[in-house]
Short mmCIF file of C-alpha atoms in Angstrom, two decimals:
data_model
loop_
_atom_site.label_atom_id
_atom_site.label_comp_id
_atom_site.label_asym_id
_atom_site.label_seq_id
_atom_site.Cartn_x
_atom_site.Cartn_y
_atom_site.Cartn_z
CA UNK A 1 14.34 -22.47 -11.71
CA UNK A 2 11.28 -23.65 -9.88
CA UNK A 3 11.12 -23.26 -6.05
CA UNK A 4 11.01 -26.36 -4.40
CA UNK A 5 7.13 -28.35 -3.98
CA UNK A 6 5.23 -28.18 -0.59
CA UNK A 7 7.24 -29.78 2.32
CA UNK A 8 4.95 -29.76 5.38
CA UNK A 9 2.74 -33.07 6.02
CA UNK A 10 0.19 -31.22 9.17
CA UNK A 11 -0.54 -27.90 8.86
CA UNK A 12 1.10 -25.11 10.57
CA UNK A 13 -0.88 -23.68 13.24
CA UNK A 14 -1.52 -19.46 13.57
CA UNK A 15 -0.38 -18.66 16.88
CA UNK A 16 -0.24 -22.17 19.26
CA UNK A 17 0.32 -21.59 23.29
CA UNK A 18 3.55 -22.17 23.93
CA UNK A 19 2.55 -24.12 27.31
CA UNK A 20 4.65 -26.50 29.20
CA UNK A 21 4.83 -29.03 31.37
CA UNK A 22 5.29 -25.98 34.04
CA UNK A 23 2.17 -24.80 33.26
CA UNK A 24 0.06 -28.15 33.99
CA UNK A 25 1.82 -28.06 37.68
CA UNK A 26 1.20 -25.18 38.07
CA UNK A 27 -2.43 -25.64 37.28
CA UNK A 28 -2.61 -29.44 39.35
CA UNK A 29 -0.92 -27.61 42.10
CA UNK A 30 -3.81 -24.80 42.04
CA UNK A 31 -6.35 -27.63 42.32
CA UNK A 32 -4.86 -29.49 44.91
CA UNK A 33 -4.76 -26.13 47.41
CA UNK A 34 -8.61 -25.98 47.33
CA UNK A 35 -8.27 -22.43 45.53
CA UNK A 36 -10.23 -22.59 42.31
CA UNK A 37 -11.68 -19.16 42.15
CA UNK A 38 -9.68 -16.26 43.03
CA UNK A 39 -7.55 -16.51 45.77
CA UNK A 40 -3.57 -16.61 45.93
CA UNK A 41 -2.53 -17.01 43.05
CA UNK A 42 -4.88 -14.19 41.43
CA UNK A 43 -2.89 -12.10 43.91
CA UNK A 44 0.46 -13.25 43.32
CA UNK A 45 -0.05 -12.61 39.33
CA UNK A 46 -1.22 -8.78 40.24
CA UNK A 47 1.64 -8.05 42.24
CA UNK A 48 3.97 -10.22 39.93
CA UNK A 49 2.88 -8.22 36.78
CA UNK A 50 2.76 -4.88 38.55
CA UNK A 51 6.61 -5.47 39.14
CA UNK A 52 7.20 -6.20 35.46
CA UNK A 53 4.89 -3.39 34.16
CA UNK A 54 6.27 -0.82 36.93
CA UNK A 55 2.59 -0.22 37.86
CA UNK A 56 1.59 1.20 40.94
CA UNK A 57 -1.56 -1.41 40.90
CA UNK A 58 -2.47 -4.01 38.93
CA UNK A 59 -6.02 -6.13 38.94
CA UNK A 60 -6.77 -8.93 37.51
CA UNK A 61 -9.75 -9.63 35.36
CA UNK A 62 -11.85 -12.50 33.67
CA UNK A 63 -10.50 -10.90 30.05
CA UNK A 64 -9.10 -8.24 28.45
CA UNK A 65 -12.62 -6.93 27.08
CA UNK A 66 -13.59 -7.06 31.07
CA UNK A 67 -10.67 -4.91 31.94
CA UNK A 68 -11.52 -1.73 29.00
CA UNK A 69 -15.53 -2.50 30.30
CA UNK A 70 -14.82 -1.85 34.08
CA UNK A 71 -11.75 0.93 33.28
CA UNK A 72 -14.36 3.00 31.52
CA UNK A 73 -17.29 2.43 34.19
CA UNK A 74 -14.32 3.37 36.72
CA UNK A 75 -14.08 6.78 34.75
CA UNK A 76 -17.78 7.35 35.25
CA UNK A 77 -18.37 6.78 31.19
CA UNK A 78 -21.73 6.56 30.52
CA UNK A 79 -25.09 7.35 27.84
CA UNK A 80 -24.14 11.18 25.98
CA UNK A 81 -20.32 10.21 26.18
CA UNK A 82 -18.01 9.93 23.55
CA UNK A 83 -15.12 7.77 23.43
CA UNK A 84 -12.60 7.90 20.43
CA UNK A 85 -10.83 4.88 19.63
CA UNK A 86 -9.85 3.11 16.33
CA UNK A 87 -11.34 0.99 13.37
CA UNK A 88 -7.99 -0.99 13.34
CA UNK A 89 -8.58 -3.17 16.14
CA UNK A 90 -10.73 -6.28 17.35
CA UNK A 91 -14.55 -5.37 17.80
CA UNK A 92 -14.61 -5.85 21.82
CA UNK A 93 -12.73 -2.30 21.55
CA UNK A 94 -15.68 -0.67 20.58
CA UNK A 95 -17.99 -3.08 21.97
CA UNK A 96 -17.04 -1.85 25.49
CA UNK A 97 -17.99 1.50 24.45
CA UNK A 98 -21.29 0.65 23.53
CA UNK A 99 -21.59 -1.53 27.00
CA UNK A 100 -21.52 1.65 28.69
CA UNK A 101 -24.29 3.19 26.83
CA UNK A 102 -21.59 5.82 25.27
CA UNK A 103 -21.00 6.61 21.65
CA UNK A 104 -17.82 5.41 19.65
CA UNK A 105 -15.91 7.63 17.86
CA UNK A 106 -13.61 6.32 15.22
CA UNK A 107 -10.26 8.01 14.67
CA UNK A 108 -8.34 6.88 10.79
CA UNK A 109 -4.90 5.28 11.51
CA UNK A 110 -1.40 6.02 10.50
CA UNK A 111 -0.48 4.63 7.58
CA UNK A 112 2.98 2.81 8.63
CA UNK A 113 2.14 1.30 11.93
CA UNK A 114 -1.50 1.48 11.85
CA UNK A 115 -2.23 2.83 15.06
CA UNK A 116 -4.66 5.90 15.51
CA UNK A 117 -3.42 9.41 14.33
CA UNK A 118 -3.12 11.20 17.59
CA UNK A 119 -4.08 14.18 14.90
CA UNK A 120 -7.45 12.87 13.68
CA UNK A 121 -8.19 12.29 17.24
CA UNK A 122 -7.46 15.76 17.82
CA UNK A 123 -9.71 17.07 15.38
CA UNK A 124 -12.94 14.92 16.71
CA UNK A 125 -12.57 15.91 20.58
CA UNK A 126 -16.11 17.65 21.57
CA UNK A 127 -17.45 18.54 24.73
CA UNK A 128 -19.43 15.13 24.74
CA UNK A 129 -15.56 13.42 24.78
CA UNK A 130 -14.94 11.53 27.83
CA UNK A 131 -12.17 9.20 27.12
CA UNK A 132 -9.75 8.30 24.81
CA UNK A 133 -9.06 4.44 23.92
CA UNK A 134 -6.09 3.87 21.26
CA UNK A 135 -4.75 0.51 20.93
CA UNK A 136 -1.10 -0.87 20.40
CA UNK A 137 -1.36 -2.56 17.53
CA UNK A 138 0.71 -5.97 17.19
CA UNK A 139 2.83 -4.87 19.89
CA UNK A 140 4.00 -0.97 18.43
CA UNK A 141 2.94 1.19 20.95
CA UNK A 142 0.60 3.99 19.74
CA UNK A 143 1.50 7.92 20.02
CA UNK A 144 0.83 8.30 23.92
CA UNK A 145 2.28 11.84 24.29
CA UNK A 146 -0.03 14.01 22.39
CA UNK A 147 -3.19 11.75 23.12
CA UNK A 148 -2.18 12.31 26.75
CA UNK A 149 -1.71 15.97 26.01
CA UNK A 150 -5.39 16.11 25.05
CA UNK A 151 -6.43 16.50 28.97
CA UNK A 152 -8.78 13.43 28.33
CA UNK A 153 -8.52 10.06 30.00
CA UNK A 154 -6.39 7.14 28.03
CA UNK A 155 -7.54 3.83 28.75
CA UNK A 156 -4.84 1.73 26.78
CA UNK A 157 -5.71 -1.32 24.75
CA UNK A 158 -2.39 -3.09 25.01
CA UNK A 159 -3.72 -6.42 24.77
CA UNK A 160 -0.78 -6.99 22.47
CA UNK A 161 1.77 -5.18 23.98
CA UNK A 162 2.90 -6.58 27.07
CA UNK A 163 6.44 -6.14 26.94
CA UNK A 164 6.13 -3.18 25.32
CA UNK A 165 7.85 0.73 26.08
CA UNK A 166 6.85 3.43 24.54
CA UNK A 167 9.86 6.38 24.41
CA UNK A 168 11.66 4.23 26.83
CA UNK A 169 9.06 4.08 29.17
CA UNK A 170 6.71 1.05 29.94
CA UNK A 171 3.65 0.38 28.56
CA UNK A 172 1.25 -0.06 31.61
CA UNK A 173 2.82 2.86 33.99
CA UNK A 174 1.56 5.48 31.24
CA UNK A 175 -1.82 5.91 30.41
CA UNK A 176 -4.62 6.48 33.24
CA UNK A 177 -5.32 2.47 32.70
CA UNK A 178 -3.93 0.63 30.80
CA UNK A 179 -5.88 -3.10 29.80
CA UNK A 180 -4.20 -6.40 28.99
CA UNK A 181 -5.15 -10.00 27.83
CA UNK A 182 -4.46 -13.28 28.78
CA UNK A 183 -5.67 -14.94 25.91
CA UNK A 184 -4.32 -18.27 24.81
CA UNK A 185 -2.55 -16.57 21.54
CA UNK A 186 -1.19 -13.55 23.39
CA UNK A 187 2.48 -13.30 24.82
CA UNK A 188 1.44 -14.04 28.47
CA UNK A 189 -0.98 -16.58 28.12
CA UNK A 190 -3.30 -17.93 30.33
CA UNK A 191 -6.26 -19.05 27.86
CA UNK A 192 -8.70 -16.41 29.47
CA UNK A 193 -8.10 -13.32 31.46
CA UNK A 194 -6.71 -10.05 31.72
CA UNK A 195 -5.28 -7.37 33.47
CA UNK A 196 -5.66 -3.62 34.33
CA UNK A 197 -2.51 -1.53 35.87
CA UNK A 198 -2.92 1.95 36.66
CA UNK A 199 -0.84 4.34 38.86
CA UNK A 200 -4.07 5.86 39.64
CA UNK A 201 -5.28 4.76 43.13
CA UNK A 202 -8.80 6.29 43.05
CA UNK A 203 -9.40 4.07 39.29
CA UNK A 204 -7.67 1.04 41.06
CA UNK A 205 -10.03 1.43 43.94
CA UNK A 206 -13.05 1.81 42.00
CA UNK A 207 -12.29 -1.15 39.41
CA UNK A 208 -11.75 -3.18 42.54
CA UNK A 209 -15.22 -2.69 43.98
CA UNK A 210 -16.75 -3.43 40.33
CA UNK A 211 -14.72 -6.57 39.56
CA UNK A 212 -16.74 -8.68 42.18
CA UNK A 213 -19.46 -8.15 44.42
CA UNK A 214 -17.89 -9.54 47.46
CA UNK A 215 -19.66 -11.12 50.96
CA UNK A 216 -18.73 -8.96 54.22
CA UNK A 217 -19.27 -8.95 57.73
CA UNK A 218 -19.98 -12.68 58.52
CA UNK A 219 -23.85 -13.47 57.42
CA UNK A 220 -24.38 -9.87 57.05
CA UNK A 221 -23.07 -8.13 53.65
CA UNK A 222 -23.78 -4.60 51.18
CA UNK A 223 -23.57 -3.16 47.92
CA UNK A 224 -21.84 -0.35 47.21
CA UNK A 225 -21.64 -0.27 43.61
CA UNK A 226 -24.13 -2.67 41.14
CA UNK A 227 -20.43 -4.23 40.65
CA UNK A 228 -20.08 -7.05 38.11
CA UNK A 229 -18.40 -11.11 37.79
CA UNK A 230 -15.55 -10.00 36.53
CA UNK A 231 -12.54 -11.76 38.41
CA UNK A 232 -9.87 -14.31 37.42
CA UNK A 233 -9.69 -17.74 38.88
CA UNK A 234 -6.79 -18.58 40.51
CA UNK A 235 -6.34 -22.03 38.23
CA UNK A 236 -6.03 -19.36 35.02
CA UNK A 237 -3.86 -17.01 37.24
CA UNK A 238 -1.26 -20.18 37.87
CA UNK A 239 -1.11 -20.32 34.31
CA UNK A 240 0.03 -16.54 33.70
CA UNK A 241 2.21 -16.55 37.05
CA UNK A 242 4.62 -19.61 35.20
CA UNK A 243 4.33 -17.84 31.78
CA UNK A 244 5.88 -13.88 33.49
CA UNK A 245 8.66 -16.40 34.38
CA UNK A 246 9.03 -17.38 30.40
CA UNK A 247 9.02 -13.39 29.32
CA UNK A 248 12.34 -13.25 28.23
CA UNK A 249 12.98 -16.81 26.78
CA UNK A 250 10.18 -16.58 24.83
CA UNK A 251 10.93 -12.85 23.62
CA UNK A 252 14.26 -14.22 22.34
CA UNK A 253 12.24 -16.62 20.35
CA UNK A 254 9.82 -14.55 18.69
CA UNK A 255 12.70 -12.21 18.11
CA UNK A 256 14.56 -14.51 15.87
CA UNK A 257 11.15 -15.67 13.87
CA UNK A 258 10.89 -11.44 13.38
CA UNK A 259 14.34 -11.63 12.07
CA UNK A 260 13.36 -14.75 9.58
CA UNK A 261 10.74 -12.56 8.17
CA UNK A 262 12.28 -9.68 7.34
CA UNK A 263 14.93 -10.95 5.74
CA UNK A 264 12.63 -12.68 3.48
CA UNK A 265 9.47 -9.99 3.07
CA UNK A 266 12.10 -7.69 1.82
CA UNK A 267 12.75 -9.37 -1.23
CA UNK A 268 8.98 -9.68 -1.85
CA UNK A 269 7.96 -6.98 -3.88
CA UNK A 270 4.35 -5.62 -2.82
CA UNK A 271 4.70 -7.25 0.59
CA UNK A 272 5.65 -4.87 3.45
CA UNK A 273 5.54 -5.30 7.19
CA UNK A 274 4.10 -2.80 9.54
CA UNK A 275 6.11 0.22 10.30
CA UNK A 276 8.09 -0.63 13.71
CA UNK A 277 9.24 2.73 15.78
CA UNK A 278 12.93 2.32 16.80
CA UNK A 279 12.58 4.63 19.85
CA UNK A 280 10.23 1.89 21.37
CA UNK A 281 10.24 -1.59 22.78
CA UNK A 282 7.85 -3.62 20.44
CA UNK A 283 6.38 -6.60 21.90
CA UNK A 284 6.59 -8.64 18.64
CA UNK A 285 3.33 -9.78 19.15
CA UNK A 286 2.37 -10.18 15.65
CA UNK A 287 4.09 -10.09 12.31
CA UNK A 288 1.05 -8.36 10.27
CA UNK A 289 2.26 -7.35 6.09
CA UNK A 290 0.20 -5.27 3.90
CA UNK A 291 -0.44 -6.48 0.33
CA UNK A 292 -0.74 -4.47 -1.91
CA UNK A 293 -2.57 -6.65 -4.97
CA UNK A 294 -0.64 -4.49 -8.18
CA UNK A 295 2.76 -5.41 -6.77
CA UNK A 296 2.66 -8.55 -5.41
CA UNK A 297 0.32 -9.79 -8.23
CA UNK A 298 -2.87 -10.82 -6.13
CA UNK A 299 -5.12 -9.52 -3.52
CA UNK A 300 -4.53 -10.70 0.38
CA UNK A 301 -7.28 -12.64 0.53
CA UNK A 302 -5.74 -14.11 -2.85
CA UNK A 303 -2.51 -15.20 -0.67
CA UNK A 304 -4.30 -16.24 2.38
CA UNK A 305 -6.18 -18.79 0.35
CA UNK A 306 -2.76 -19.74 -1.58
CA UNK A 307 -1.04 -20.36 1.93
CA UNK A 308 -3.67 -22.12 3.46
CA UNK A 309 -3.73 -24.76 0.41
CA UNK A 310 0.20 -24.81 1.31
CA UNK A 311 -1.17 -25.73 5.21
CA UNK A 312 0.45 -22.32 6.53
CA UNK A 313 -2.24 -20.80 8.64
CA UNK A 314 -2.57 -17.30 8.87
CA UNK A 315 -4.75 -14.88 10.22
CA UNK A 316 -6.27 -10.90 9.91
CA UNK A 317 -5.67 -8.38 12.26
CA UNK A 318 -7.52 -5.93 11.58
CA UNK A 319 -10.69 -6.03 9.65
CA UNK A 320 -11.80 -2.33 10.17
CA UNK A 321 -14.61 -1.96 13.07
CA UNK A 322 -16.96 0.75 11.42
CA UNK A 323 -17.49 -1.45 8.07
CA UNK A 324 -18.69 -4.28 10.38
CA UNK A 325 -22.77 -4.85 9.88
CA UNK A 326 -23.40 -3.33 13.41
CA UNK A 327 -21.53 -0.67 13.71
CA UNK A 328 -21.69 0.74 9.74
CA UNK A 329 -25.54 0.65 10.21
CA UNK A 330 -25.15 2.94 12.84
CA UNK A 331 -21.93 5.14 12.72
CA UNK A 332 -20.32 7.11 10.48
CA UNK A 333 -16.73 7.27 10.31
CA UNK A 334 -14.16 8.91 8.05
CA UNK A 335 -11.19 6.42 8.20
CA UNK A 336 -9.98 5.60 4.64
CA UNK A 337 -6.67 4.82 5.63
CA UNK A 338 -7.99 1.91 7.98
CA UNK A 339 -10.47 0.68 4.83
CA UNK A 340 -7.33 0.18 2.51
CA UNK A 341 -5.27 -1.53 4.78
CA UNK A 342 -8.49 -3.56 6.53
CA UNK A 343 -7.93 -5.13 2.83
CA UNK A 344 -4.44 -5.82 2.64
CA UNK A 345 -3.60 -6.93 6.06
CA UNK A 346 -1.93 -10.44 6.39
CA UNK A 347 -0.56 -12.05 10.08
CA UNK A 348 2.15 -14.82 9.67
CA UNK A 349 2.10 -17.40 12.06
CA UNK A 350 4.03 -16.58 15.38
CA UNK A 351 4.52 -18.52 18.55
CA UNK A 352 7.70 -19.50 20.84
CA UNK A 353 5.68 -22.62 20.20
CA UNK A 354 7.03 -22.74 16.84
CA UNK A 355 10.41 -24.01 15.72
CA UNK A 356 12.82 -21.97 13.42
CA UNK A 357 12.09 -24.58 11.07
CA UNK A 358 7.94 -24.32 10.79
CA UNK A 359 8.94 -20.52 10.31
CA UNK A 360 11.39 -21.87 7.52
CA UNK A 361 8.29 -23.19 5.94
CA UNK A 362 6.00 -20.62 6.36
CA UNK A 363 8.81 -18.10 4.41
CA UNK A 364 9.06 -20.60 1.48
CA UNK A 365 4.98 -20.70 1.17
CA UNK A 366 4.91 -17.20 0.82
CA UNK A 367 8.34 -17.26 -1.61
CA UNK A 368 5.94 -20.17 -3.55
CA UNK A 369 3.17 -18.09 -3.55
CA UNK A 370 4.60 -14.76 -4.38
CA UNK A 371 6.64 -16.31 -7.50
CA UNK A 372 3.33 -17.95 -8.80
CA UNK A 373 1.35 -14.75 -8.48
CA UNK A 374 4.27 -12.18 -10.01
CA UNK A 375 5.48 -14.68 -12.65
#
């Protein structure tokens, strides 16, 4: 029997802000008090979010790129470094690396989650290693434990993994700094901006000095570090302050659009979400499936194409960073687990902006799809 035809009439955005009518007071408010670069609100989001992250500090950045840029500077990385990170991951991971003047060393992945293989890190530590920068991917946190047990610095990209625990512990209370974003698609979103926490008060005190080169002393003022402009203004910070307050509603959402997809994926045969640890608290950031092109009868960029004509949007998270032009003309990496799945990866669209409904319609797309491509 043939599935029903196409049902939506606009097409069904990615990942919208789920943003409020909170929000814009919030923001009007901000203006009204005089305060548009950082001020009180800036401050009330750091001590806010070290609360939730059970950080000893948290600072609060112009981005989440910012925050990995001044956490390595703040560990003194610099030119005839090494950093190891992973392919599976936006480029501004390894861009930072190169910002520094240090070399990037990519780590392959694990094949269920896709985060970096705490034991292919292991085998490229030199004595040139300075730091170690794994990334939770989608909202899984990665293997802390035996990167920590390296004796290297982890500065954490958990730009997707802010309600995230790893072994029952929280993600941002872990690592020597851990970075977050406030982009508009992530789960505390203030369009731009990001934050570092640490329990470290020597790397708190030295990201604070870099963040902003502030005035002092009346007329009179000095520079003790070439810091950078790297603060958050407090109209973006009353933006993130009303969306901690929206943690758990929205969690509860995203939860149930999780639920909608697994039921379905699992009938789907060559379509398989990532690997999800049940020890740890996964943020639920992003529901990312692998394709695999023999079972599921075409390629993902096949299906991507196929949805998109359907108007489901979708996205790709990760394509991997050492095949990109810049960095494959200059680094050589051994990651062929990352290459195969930097081929099949798919993200759904996800948002507490979305009903149960537009999820409804973005499972009987890919039902459409799948049954025109295996039949």
């Amino acid at each position: 029997m043939a599935l029903p035809p196409v049902v939506r009439a606009t097409r069904l955005g990615f990942q919208p802000p789920a943003i409020g009518d909170e929000e814009i007071d919030a923001v009007v408010e901000t203006l009204r008090s005089g305060w548009l670069t950082t001020g009180p609100k800036a401050e009330e989001l750091e001590r806010r979010a070290a609360e939730v992250l059970d950080a000893d500090h948290v600072i609060a950045v112009a981005s989440g790129t910012a925050a990995m840029h001044l956490a390595l500077v703040a560990l003194g990385v610099g030119p005839g470094d090494e950093v190891i990170t992973t392919p599976i991951t936006w480029p501004a991971t390894a861009n930072v690396i190169v910002h520094t003047g240090a070399t990037p060393v990519f780590a392959d992945v694990r094949n269920g989650d896709l985060n970096i293989d705490p034991e292919r890190v292991a085998e490229l530590v030199t004595e040139r290693t300075k730091a170690i920068l794994p990334v939770d991917l989608a909202g899984q946190p990665c293997d802390l434990d035996p990167l920590l047990a390296l004796g290297h610095p982890v500065v954490e990209d958990a730009a997707h993994a802010f309600e995230s625990a790893y072994r029952g512990r929280k993600i941002g209370g872990i690592s020597d700094v851990t970075c977050f974003s406030l982009y508009a698609t992530k789960n505390v979103a203030a369009g731009e901006g990001g934050l570092i926490a640490t329990n470290r008060a020597d790397i708190a005190g030295a990201i604070g000095e870099l963040r902003l080169m502030r005035r002092g002393g009346g007329s009179l003022y000095d520079i003790g570090v070439p810091g950078y402009k790297a603060n958050l203004s407090d109209v973006l910070a009353a933006i993130a302050v009303v969306q901690l307050g929206k943690l758990e509603r929205h969690a509860e959402i995203r939860a149930r659009q999780f639920a909608l997809y697994d039921g379905a994926v699992a009938e789907l045969d060559g379509i398989t979400p990532l690997a999800r640890d049940a020890r740890d608290t996964h943020a639920l950031h992003l529901y990312i499936v692998r394709i695999d092109a023999e079972s599921a009868g075409a390629t993902r960029d096949d299906y991507q194409r196929a949805l998109a004509e359907e108007l489901i949007s979708t996205s790709i998270h990760f394509l991997p960073v050492h095949r990109l032009t810049w960095y494959r003309e200059r680094f050589r990496a051994d990651c062929p687990v990352a290459e195969r799945a930097g081929s099949e990866v798919l993200s759904l669209p996800l948002s507490p902006a979305h009903t149960d409904e537009d999820i409804g319609d973005a499972v009987d797309a890919l039902q459409r799809v799948h049954a025109r491509f295996t039949g």
